[in-house]
Amino acid sequence: MRQHTYWPQLSLIQIATPEEAVIIDPLVHDLSLQPMAPFLQDEKITKVFHSGRQDIEIFWHLLGDTPKPIFDTQIAAGFLGMGDGIGYEKLIQEILGVALDKTNQFTDWLKRPLRPAQLDYALGDVVYLCQAYPILIDRLQQKGREGWVMAESASLQNAALYQPDEQQAWRRIKHHIKHWNHLFILKSLVGWRELEARRQNLNRGALIEDRALIDLAHRGFLEEGELEKPLTDYRQQITSLGLLESFFSSYKVAHDLIEGDDDSLIQNTTQAELKSLHPAPALPDVEKRIRTLRAGVQDAALTLGIPANYIANRHDIDSFASQPDSDHKLANGWRREVLQGNLSDDFFDLD
């Protein structure tokens, strides 16, 4: 559950093997999850998740590492031509022919006690997952794609996915800012919110919503006494938590920096970041490579019967076409293998 907190609240753990299935109640007072760590790190035991990124984040946060190795059934289904982002219920219906009862889908899993029907529903998340796994493996092996799924699932083990960077938090905000100084103010305020929400373990939007930060970024400087009034027009807990002074301090420092005598570095850096949001049209030769690569990705995806974004998204295509690099993911592994048949030989001549 993560509606009200910065970090997800672990409310239930379900684990299944081919022999048994169990539920662990992590809300039991002083219950340690450390006994789980050895098997989560055991390379001989594959940990199977469905759309596991949020689950894995919880283990990383509580135990300091990610489970390994990982097999994600949603990724596997995509490589078997079952569509991009297939839900668990649909997967189980298609693989096992079982229609899951969704009656308890919206249970408050932090509430105790849980009824037997709710526990049965929760166990279904792993009992059927355990049954679907060998079927998916068999189908993948027949197509020669098991390694592809393991490689993509392994990317979920990257701890950097679960370490929020307050310096980059502003990139999640949808805005229409055009001026570098406004963007710098927004970056500073969003960075403050990221750190404070983490410290308070409070949902970012509950601490202060995006619209308030965007509004303040567009306005001229307000003194602390003037700042409180516009904040009350938005959903926020800054004032009720006594954080106005801290918020104002960050706000004032940002304004002082952009109005200082030595703001050229800040201006140049922020303008470059602003341009990255609105990039200039690619040069003709780069644009040609982008079109060629995009067509190659589409053709390969159509041939394989998999979603095109499994091979490459827009950023992957643009970055590889504009700056070919032997370390780029499109130049390595299964992606290079499937693309080479749809592109000329010199496309991967990166020496």
mmCIF file of C-alpha atoms in Angstrom:
data_model
loop_
_atom_site.group_PDB
_atom_site.id
_atom_site.type_symbol
_atom_site.label_atom_id
_atom_site.label_comp_id
_atom_site.label_asym_id
_atom_site.label_seq_id
_atom_site.Cartn_x
_atom_site.Cartn_y
_atom_site.Cartn_z
ATOM 1 C CA MET A 1 0.000 0.000 0.000
ATOM 2 C CA ARG A 2 1.504 3.365 -0.978
ATOM 3 C CA GLN A 3 -1.286 5.889 -1.335
ATOM 4 C CA HIS A 4 -0.289 7.969 1.683
ATOM 5 C CA THR A 5 3.411 7.259 2.212
ATOM 6 C CA TYR A 6 6.685 7.897 0.395
ATOM 7 C CA TRP A 7 7.876 4.337 0.813
ATOM 8 C CA PRO A 8 5.405 1.530 0.082
ATOM 9 C CA GLN A 9 3.932 -0.056 3.205
ATOM 10 C CA LEU A 10 4.423 -3.808 3.150
ATOM 11 C CA SER A 11 1.092 -5.265 4.224
ATOM 12 C CA LEU A 12 1.224 -8.922 3.175
ATOM 13 C CA ILE A 13 3.737 -11.409 1.778
ATOM 14 C CA GLN A 14 2.626 -14.393 -0.291
ATOM 15 C CA ILE A 15 5.112 -17.095 -1.287
ATOM 16 C CA ALA A 16 4.492 -20.314 -3.204
ATOM 17 C CA THR A 17 6.622 -23.265 -4.269
ATOM 18 C CA PRO A 18 5.359 -26.242 -6.257
ATOM 19 C CA GLU A 19 4.728 -27.974 -2.907
ATOM 20 C CA GLU A 20 3.165 -25.318 -0.699
ATOM 21 C CA ALA A 21 1.921 -21.749 -0.409
ATOM 22 C CA VAL A 22 2.122 -19.499 2.633
ATOM 23 C CA ILE A 23 1.126 -16.041 3.770
ATOM 24 C CA ILE A 24 3.338 -14.014 6.098
ATOM 25 C CA ASP A 25 1.880 -11.136 8.061
ATOM 26 C CA PRO A 26 4.599 -8.443 8.161
ATOM 27 C CA LEU A 27 2.513 -6.291 10.522
ATOM 28 C CA VAL A 28 3.163 -8.631 13.435
ATOM 29 C CA HIS A 29 5.007 -6.658 16.114
ATOM 30 C CA ASP A 30 8.811 -6.951 15.855
ATOM 31 C CA LEU A 31 8.628 -9.536 13.068
ATOM 32 C CA SER A 32 12.017 -9.681 11.322
ATOM 33 C CA LEU A 33 12.136 -10.302 7.595
ATOM 34 C CA GLN A 34 15.863 -11.096 7.662
ATOM 35 C CA PRO A 35 15.243 -14.884 7.489
ATOM 36 C CA MET A 36 13.936 -14.254 3.955
ATOM 37 C CA ALA A 37 17.183 -12.664 2.802
ATOM 38 C CA PRO A 38 19.226 -15.858 2.177
ATOM 39 C CA PHE A 39 16.747 -17.432 -0.213
ATOM 40 C CA LEU A 40 16.017 -14.094 -1.919
ATOM 41 C CA GLN A 41 19.747 -13.883 -2.695
ATOM 42 C CA ASP A 42 20.197 -17.575 -3.539
ATOM 43 C CA GLU A 43 21.206 -17.689 -7.213
ATOM 44 C CA LYS A 44 19.976 -21.294 -7.461
ATOM 45 C CA ILE A 45 16.366 -20.309 -6.709
ATOM 46 C CA THR A 46 14.504 -18.304 -9.346
ATOM 47 C CA LYS A 47 12.122 -15.740 -7.875
ATOM 48 C CA VAL A 48 9.008 -15.379 -10.022
ATOM 49 C CA PHE A 49 7.021 -12.119 -10.014
ATOM 50 C CA HIS A 50 4.303 -10.656 -12.182
ATOM 51 C CA SER A 51 5.051 -7.015 -13.020
ATOM 52 C CA GLY A 52 7.467 -7.149 -10.134
ATOM 53 C CA ARG A 53 9.074 -3.725 -10.006
ATOM 54 C CA GLN A 54 6.996 -2.403 -7.087
ATOM 55 C CA ASP A 55 7.340 -5.664 -5.175
ATOM 56 C CA ILE A 56 11.094 -5.687 -5.696
ATOM 57 C CA GLU A 57 11.317 -2.073 -4.521
ATOM 58 C CA ILE A 58 9.821 -3.153 -1.189
ATOM 59 C CA PHE A 59 12.444 -5.869 -0.691
ATOM 60 C CA TRP A 60 15.205 -3.433 -1.646
ATOM 61 C CA HIS A 61 13.937 -0.872 0.838
ATOM 62 C CA LEU A 62 13.477 -3.325 3.722
ATOM 63 C CA LEU A 63 16.427 -5.663 3.179
ATOM 64 C CA GLY A 64 18.911 -3.453 1.336
ATOM 65 C CA ASP A 65 19.137 -5.574 -1.807
ATOM 66 C CA THR A 66 17.009 -6.908 -4.629
ATOM 67 C CA PRO A 67 16.014 -10.561 -5.074
ATOM 68 C CA LYS A 68 17.990 -12.494 -7.668
ATOM 69 C CA PRO A 69 17.616 -14.114 -10.112
ATOM 70 C CA ILE A 70 14.217 -12.789 -11.217
ATOM 71 C CA PHE A 71 11.709 -14.059 -13.750
ATOM 72 C CA ASP A 72 8.904 -11.607 -14.547
ATOM 73 C CA THR A 73 5.849 -13.304 -16.047
ATOM 74 C CA GLN A 74 4.524 -10.055 -17.536
ATOM 75 C CA ILE A 75 7.761 -9.632 -19.481
ATOM 76 C CA ALA A 76 7.635 -13.308 -20.487
ATOM 77 C CA ALA A 77 4.071 -12.952 -21.764
ATOM 78 C CA GLY A 78 5.134 -10.017 -23.943
ATOM 79 C CA PHE A 79 7.889 -12.095 -25.526
ATOM 80 C CA LEU A 80 5.327 -14.799 -26.247
ATOM 81 C CA GLY A 81 3.136 -12.390 -28.195
ATOM 82 C CA MET A 82 0.508 -11.931 -25.477
ATOM 83 C CA GLY A 83 0.713 -8.149 -25.574
ATOM 84 C CA ASP A 84 2.436 -5.387 -23.657
ATOM 85 C CA GLY A 85 1.641 -5.100 -19.947
ATOM 86 C CA ILE A 86 -0.801 -8.002 -19.672
ATOM 87 C CA GLY A 87 -2.569 -8.111 -16.298
ATOM 88 C CA TYR A 88 -2.259 -11.031 -13.905
ATOM 89 C CA GLU A 89 -5.901 -12.100 -14.192
ATOM 90 C CA LYS A 90 -5.760 -12.182 -17.999
ATOM 91 C CA LEU A 91 -2.447 -14.048 -17.950
ATOM 92 C CA ILE A 92 -3.841 -16.767 -15.687
ATOM 93 C CA GLN A 93 -7.000 -16.999 -17.767
ATOM 94 C CA GLU A 94 -4.997 -17.465 -20.978
ATOM 95 C CA ILE A 95 -2.333 -19.795 -19.560
ATOM 96 C CA LEU A 96 -4.346 -21.911 -17.118
ATOM 97 C CA GLY A 97 -7.948 -21.289 -18.136
ATOM 98 C CA VAL A 98 -8.740 -20.115 -14.596
ATOM 99 C CA ALA A 99 -11.033 -17.117 -14.056
ATOM 100 C CA LEU A 100 -9.932 -15.377 -10.865
ATOM 101 C CA ASP A 101 -12.582 -14.019 -8.506
ATOM 102 C CA LYS A 102 -11.971 -10.251 -8.205
ATOM 103 C CA THR A 103 -14.397 -9.733 -5.309
ATOM 104 C CA ASN A 104 -11.582 -8.977 -2.863
ATOM 105 C CA GLN A 105 -9.403 -7.076 -5.329
ATOM 106 C CA PHE A 106 -9.729 -3.742 -3.516
ATOM 107 C CA THR A 107 -9.161 -5.011 0.020
ATOM 108 C CA ASP A 108 -7.406 -2.723 2.482
ATOM 109 C CA TRP A 109 -4.484 -5.073 3.105
ATOM 110 C CA LEU A 110 -3.349 -3.068 6.127
ATOM 111 C CA LYS A 111 -6.597 -3.847 7.923
ATOM 112 C CA ARG A 112 -6.715 -6.708 10.438
ATOM 113 C CA PRO A 113 -8.107 -9.264 10.737
ATOM 114 C CA LEU A 114 -8.312 -10.390 7.129
ATOM 115 C CA ARG A 115 -11.189 -12.709 6.277
ATOM 116 C CA PRO A 116 -10.507 -16.252 4.934
ATOM 117 C CA ALA A 117 -11.869 -15.203 1.534
ATOM 118 C CA GLN A 118 -9.377 -12.327 1.419
ATOM 119 C CA LEU A 119 -6.500 -14.637 2.331
ATOM 120 C CA ASP A 120 -7.575 -17.127 -0.352
ATOM 121 C CA TYR A 121 -7.630 -14.299 -2.899
ATOM 122 C CA ALA A 122 -4.145 -13.200 -1.802
ATOM 123 C CA LEU A 123 -2.790 -16.749 -2.121
ATOM 124 C CA GLY A 124 -4.103 -16.847 -5.676
ATOM 125 C CA ASP A 125 -1.476 -14.265 -6.571
ATOM 126 C CA VAL A 126 1.258 -16.856 -6.098
ATOM 127 C CA VAL A 127 -0.421 -20.262 -6.363
ATOM 128 C CA TYR A 128 -1.406 -19.710 -9.992
ATOM 129 C CA LEU A 129 1.803 -17.820 -10.698
ATOM 130 C CA CYS A 130 3.715 -20.917 -9.621
ATOM 131 C CA GLN A 131 1.614 -23.061 -11.975
ATOM 132 C CA ALA A 132 1.971 -20.666 -14.918
ATOM 133 C CA TYR A 133 5.750 -20.363 -14.623
ATOM 134 C CA PRO A 134 6.786 -23.774 -16.045
ATOM 135 C CA ILE A 135 4.309 -23.383 -18.905
ATOM 136 C CA LEU A 136 5.799 -19.999 -19.791
ATOM 137 C CA ILE A 137 9.315 -21.430 -19.573
ATOM 138 C CA ASP A 138 8.405 -24.304 -21.903
ATOM 139 C CA ARG A 139 6.890 -21.947 -24.488
ATOM 140 C CA LEU A 140 9.860 -19.599 -24.299
ATOM 141 C CA GLN A 141 12.320 -22.446 -24.757
ATOM 142 C CA GLN A 142 10.432 -23.611 -27.824
ATOM 143 C CA LYS A 143 10.885 -20.120 -29.304
ATOM 144 C CA GLY A 144 14.460 -19.761 -28.062
ATOM 145 C CA ARG A 145 13.552 -16.689 -25.986
ATOM 146 C CA GLU A 146 14.084 -17.781 -22.381
ATOM 147 C CA GLY A 147 17.404 -15.947 -22.289
ATOM 148 C CA TRP A 148 15.725 -12.770 -23.518
ATOM 149 C CA VAL A 149 13.255 -12.837 -20.636
ATOM 150 C CA MET A 150 15.945 -13.555 -18.048
ATOM 151 C CA ALA A 151 18.044 -10.667 -19.410
ATOM 152 C CA GLU A 152 15.131 -8.230 -19.281
ATOM 153 C CA SER A 153 14.000 -9.472 -15.873
ATOM 154 C CA ALA A 154 17.555 -9.055 -14.590
ATOM 155 C CA SER A 155 17.289 -5.324 -15.285
ATOM 156 C CA LEU A 156 14.819 -5.186 -12.371
ATOM 157 C CA GLN A 157 17.695 -6.143 -10.061
ATOM 158 C CA ASN A 158 19.372 -2.776 -10.695
ATOM 159 C CA ALA A 159 19.351 -1.032 -7.318
ATOM 160 C CA ALA A 160 19.488 2.367 -9.052
ATOM 161 C CA LEU A 161 15.825 1.882 -10.012
ATOM 162 C CA TYR A 162 14.865 2.067 -6.361
ATOM 163 C CA GLN A 163 17.122 4.903 -5.199
ATOM 164 C CA PRO A 164 15.228 8.172 -5.772
ATOM 165 C CA ASP A 165 17.445 11.035 -6.961
ATOM 166 C CA GLU A 166 16.171 14.371 -5.698
ATOM 167 C CA GLN A 167 18.272 16.151 -8.337
ATOM 168 C CA GLN A 168 16.280 14.449 -11.102
ATOM 169 C CA ALA A 169 12.866 14.372 -9.397
ATOM 170 C CA TRP A 170 11.694 17.402 -11.410
ATOM 171 C CA ARG A 171 11.668 15.278 -14.570
ATOM 172 C CA ARG A 172 8.527 13.516 -13.306
ATOM 173 C CA ILE A 173 6.612 16.809 -13.235
ATOM 174 C CA LYS A 174 4.388 17.655 -16.217
ATOM 175 C CA HIS A 175 4.783 21.357 -16.940
ATOM 176 C CA HIS A 176 5.047 23.881 -19.764
ATOM 177 C CA ILE A 177 7.913 25.977 -18.453
ATOM 178 C CA LYS A 178 9.817 27.888 -21.148
ATOM 179 C CA HIS A 179 12.322 29.997 -19.163
ATOM 180 C CA TRP A 180 15.448 28.657 -17.497
ATOM 181 C CA ASN A 181 14.983 30.649 -14.260
ATOM 182 C CA HIS A 182 11.474 29.246 -13.777
ATOM 183 C CA LEU A 183 12.789 25.736 -14.331
ATOM 184 C CA PHE A 184 15.566 26.299 -11.796
ATOM 185 C CA ILE A 185 13.040 27.362 -9.152
ATOM 186 C CA LEU A 186 10.898 24.317 -9.929
ATOM 187 C CA LYS A 187 13.905 21.996 -9.704
ATOM 188 C CA SER A 188 14.832 23.410 -6.315
ATOM 189 C CA LEU A 189 11.314 23.145 -4.888
ATOM 190 C CA VAL A 190 10.788 19.628 -6.210
ATOM 191 C CA GLY A 191 14.166 18.595 -4.804
ATOM 192 C CA TRP A 192 13.184 19.967 -1.389
ATOM 193 C CA ARG A 193 9.886 18.084 -1.572
ATOM 194 C CA GLU A 194 11.626 14.828 -2.494
ATOM 195 C CA LEU A 195 13.969 14.996 0.486
ATOM 196 C CA GLU A 196 11.295 16.121 2.945
ATOM 197 C CA ALA A 197 8.716 13.573 1.750
ATOM 198 C CA ARG A 198 11.327 10.867 2.209
ATOM 199 C CA ARG A 199 12.207 12.135 5.670
ATOM 200 C CA GLN A 200 8.553 12.341 6.712
ATOM 201 C CA ASN A 201 7.650 9.123 4.812
ATOM 202 C CA LEU A 202 4.815 11.089 3.288
ATOM 203 C CA ASN A 203 3.307 10.929 -0.191
ATOM 204 C CA ARG A 204 4.877 13.651 -2.361
ATOM 205 C CA GLY A 205 1.553 15.053 -3.529
ATOM 206 C CA ALA A 206 0.205 15.089 0.011
ATOM 207 C CA LEU A 207 3.165 17.132 1.209
ATOM 208 C CA ILE A 208 2.553 19.624 -1.602
ATOM 209 C CA GLU A 209 0.992 19.004 -4.990
ATOM 210 C CA ASP A 210 2.734 19.591 -8.298
ATOM 211 C CA ARG A 211 0.492 22.492 -9.323
ATOM 212 C CA ALA A 212 1.589 24.537 -6.316
ATOM 213 C CA LEU A 213 5.265 24.115 -7.152
ATOM 214 C CA ILE A 214 4.709 25.000 -10.812
ATOM 215 C CA ASP A 215 2.720 28.080 -9.783
ATOM 216 C CA LEU A 216 5.475 29.286 -7.452
ATOM 217 C CA ALA A 217 8.108 28.673 -10.127
ATOM 218 C CA HIS A 218 6.283 31.063 -12.467
ATOM 219 C CA ARG A 219 5.734 33.807 -9.884
ATOM 220 C CA GLY A 220 8.092 36.486 -8.778
ATOM 221 C CA PHE A 221 9.786 36.175 -5.402
ATOM 222 C CA LEU A 222 7.504 36.189 -2.349
ATOM 223 C CA GLU A 223 8.589 36.860 1.212
ATOM 224 C CA GLU A 224 7.837 34.192 3.786
ATOM 225 C CA GLY A 225 4.758 36.015 5.045
ATOM 226 C CA GLU A 226 3.451 36.326 1.492
ATOM 227 C CA LEU A 227 4.225 32.705 0.650
ATOM 228 C CA GLU A 228 1.786 31.144 3.083
ATOM 229 C CA LYS A 229 -1.331 32.550 1.372
ATOM 230 C CA PRO A 230 -0.823 30.994 -2.099
ATOM 231 C CA LEU A 231 0.103 27.680 -0.465
ATOM 232 C CA THR A 232 -3.342 27.472 1.159
ATOM 233 C CA ASP A 233 -4.908 27.443 -2.297
ATOM 234 C CA TYR A 234 -3.444 23.979 -2.929
ATOM 235 C CA ARG A 235 -3.393 20.564 -1.312
ATOM 236 C CA GLN A 236 -0.392 20.583 0.978
ATOM 237 C CA GLN A 237 0.765 19.777 4.511
ATOM 238 C CA ILE A 238 3.746 22.112 4.647
ATOM 239 C CA THR A 239 2.014 24.597 6.927
ATOM 240 C CA SER A 240 0.330 22.033 9.192
ATOM 241 C CA LEU A 241 3.622 20.157 9.670
ATOM 242 C CA GLY A 242 5.515 23.351 10.533
ATOM 243 C CA LEU A 243 7.739 23.115 7.450
ATOM 244 C CA LEU A 244 7.100 26.567 6.007
ATOM 245 C CA GLU A 245 10.406 27.979 7.241
ATOM 246 C CA SER A 246 12.379 25.113 5.705
ATOM 247 C CA PHE A 247 10.433 25.366 2.443
ATOM 248 C CA PHE A 248 10.939 29.124 2.278
ATOM 249 C CA SER A 249 14.652 28.735 2.898
ATOM 250 C CA SER A 250 15.025 26.467 -0.141
ATOM 251 C CA TYR A 251 12.803 28.761 -2.176
ATOM 252 C CA LYS A 252 14.836 31.858 -1.236
ATOM 253 C CA VAL A 253 18.189 30.191 -1.902
ATOM 254 C CA ALA A 254 17.024 29.294 -5.412
ATOM 255 C CA HIS A 255 15.934 32.883 -6.113
ATOM 256 C CA ASP A 256 19.169 34.279 -4.686
ATOM 257 C CA LEU A 257 21.208 32.005 -6.939
ATOM 258 C CA ILE A 258 19.487 32.998 -10.163
ATOM 259 C CA GLU A 259 19.705 36.681 -9.257
ATOM 260 C CA GLY A 260 23.329 36.526 -8.114
ATOM 261 C CA ASP A 261 26.403 37.809 -9.883
ATOM 262 C CA ASP A 262 27.712 34.338 -10.652
ATOM 263 C CA ASP A 263 24.652 32.713 -12.183
ATOM 264 C CA SER A 264 26.111 31.938 -15.629
ATOM 265 C CA LEU A 265 26.870 28.286 -14.802
ATOM 266 C CA ILE A 266 23.375 27.801 -13.370
ATOM 267 C CA GLN A 267 21.843 29.496 -16.390
ATOM 268 C CA ASN A 268 23.816 27.455 -18.918
ATOM 269 C CA THR A 269 23.134 24.162 -17.136
ATOM 270 C CA THR A 270 19.428 24.847 -16.712
ATOM 271 C CA GLN A 271 19.040 26.055 -20.286
ATOM 272 C CA ALA A 272 20.633 22.816 -21.465
ATOM 273 C CA GLU A 273 18.150 20.852 -19.362
ATOM 274 C CA LEU A 274 15.316 22.914 -20.786
ATOM 275 C CA LYS A 275 16.517 22.192 -24.314
ATOM 276 C CA SER A 276 16.557 18.486 -23.505
ATOM 277 C CA LEU A 277 12.794 18.762 -22.941
ATOM 278 C CA HIS A 278 12.351 20.500 -26.298
ATOM 279 C CA PRO A 279 15.173 19.142 -28.474
ATOM 280 C CA ALA A 280 16.004 20.756 -31.793
ATOM 281 C CA PRO A 281 15.223 18.767 -34.947
ATOM 282 C CA ALA A 282 17.871 16.176 -35.731
ATOM 283 C CA LEU A 283 20.356 16.771 -38.531
ATOM 284 C CA PRO A 284 19.341 15.207 -41.867
ATOM 285 C CA ASP A 285 21.780 12.276 -41.634
ATOM 286 C CA VAL A 286 20.746 11.554 -38.030
ATOM 287 C CA GLU A 287 17.062 11.834 -38.926
ATOM 288 C CA LYS A 288 17.632 9.307 -41.698
ATOM 289 C CA ARG A 289 19.256 6.900 -39.236
ATOM 290 C CA ILE A 290 16.352 7.394 -36.815
ATOM 291 C CA ARG A 291 13.809 6.555 -39.510
ATOM 292 C CA THR A 292 15.812 3.537 -40.615
ATOM 293 C CA LEU A 293 16.240 2.251 -37.079
ATOM 294 C CA ARG A 294 12.590 2.856 -36.221
ATOM 295 C CA ALA A 295 11.512 0.887 -39.276
ATOM 296 C CA GLY A 296 13.950 -1.888 -38.384
ATOM 297 C CA VAL A 297 12.538 -2.107 -34.870
ATOM 298 C CA GLN A 298 8.961 -2.215 -36.181
ATOM 299 C CA ASP A 299 9.802 -4.908 -38.728
ATOM 300 C CA ALA A 300 11.634 -7.035 -36.153
ATOM 301 C CA ALA A 301 8.773 -6.696 -33.660
ATOM 302 C CA LEU A 302 6.223 -7.653 -36.314
ATOM 303 C CA THR A 303 8.259 -10.697 -37.326
ATOM 304 C CA LEU A 304 8.687 -11.824 -33.727
ATOM 305 C CA GLY A 305 5.139 -10.962 -32.683
ATOM 306 C CA ILE A 306 6.298 -8.905 -29.707
ATOM 307 C CA PRO A 307 5.697 -5.255 -28.684
ATOM 308 C CA ALA A 308 8.085 -2.908 -30.493
ATOM 309 C CA ASN A 309 8.967 -1.125 -27.250
ATOM 310 C CA TYR A 310 10.373 -4.414 -25.922
ATOM 311 C CA ILE A 311 13.129 -3.952 -28.472
ATOM 312 C CA ALA A 312 13.509 -0.174 -28.260
ATOM 313 C CA ASN A 313 11.558 2.856 -27.136
ATOM 314 C CA ARG A 314 11.814 6.304 -28.678
ATOM 315 C CA HIS A 315 14.710 7.353 -26.434
ATOM 316 C CA ASP A 316 16.651 4.181 -27.286
ATOM 317 C CA ILE A 317 16.187 4.794 -31.005
ATOM 318 C CA ASP A 318 17.073 8.503 -30.866
ATOM 319 C CA SER A 319 20.138 8.002 -28.677
ATOM 320 C CA PHE A 320 21.588 5.128 -30.709
ATOM 321 C CA ALA A 321 20.904 6.824 -34.037
ATOM 322 C CA SER A 322 22.471 10.117 -32.953
ATOM 323 C CA GLN A 323 25.410 8.700 -30.960
ATOM 324 C CA PRO A 324 26.147 5.072 -31.919
ATOM 325 C CA ASP A 325 27.954 3.377 -29.054
ATOM 326 C CA SER A 326 29.158 -0.199 -28.651
ATOM 327 C CA ASP A 327 27.894 -0.138 -25.055
ATOM 328 C CA HIS A 328 24.370 0.856 -26.084
ATOM 329 C CA LYS A 329 21.786 -1.835 -25.387
ATOM 330 C CA LEU A 330 20.741 -1.917 -29.053
ATOM 331 C CA ALA A 331 24.278 -2.923 -29.997
ATOM 332 C CA ASN A 332 24.350 -5.878 -27.629
ATOM 333 C CA GLY A 333 22.665 -9.141 -26.733
ATOM 334 C CA TRP A 334 19.407 -10.349 -28.217
ATOM 335 C CA ARG A 335 18.458 -6.859 -29.453
ATOM 336 C CA ARG A 336 21.420 -6.670 -31.807
ATOM 337 C CA GLU A 337 20.687 -10.223 -32.925
ATOM 338 C CA VAL A 338 17.097 -9.486 -33.939
ATOM 339 C CA LEU A 339 17.871 -6.073 -35.464
ATOM 340 C CA GLN A 340 20.772 -7.143 -37.638
ATOM 341 C CA GLY A 341 18.440 -9.038 -39.925
ATOM 342 C CA ASN A 342 16.437 -5.850 -40.572
ATOM 343 C CA LEU A 343 19.283 -3.347 -40.941
ATOM 344 C CA SER A 344 22.290 -3.023 -43.193
ATOM 345 C CA ASP A 345 25.617 -4.416 -41.973
ATOM 346 C CA ASP A 346 27.198 -0.987 -41.602
ATOM 347 C CA PHE A 347 24.511 0.128 -39.126
ATOM 348 C CA PHE A 348 26.377 -1.695 -36.364
ATOM 349 C CA ASP A 349 29.846 -0.742 -37.576
ATOM 350 C CA LEU A 350 30.764 1.103 -34.390
ATOM 351 C CA ASP A 351 34.565 0.920 -34.519
#
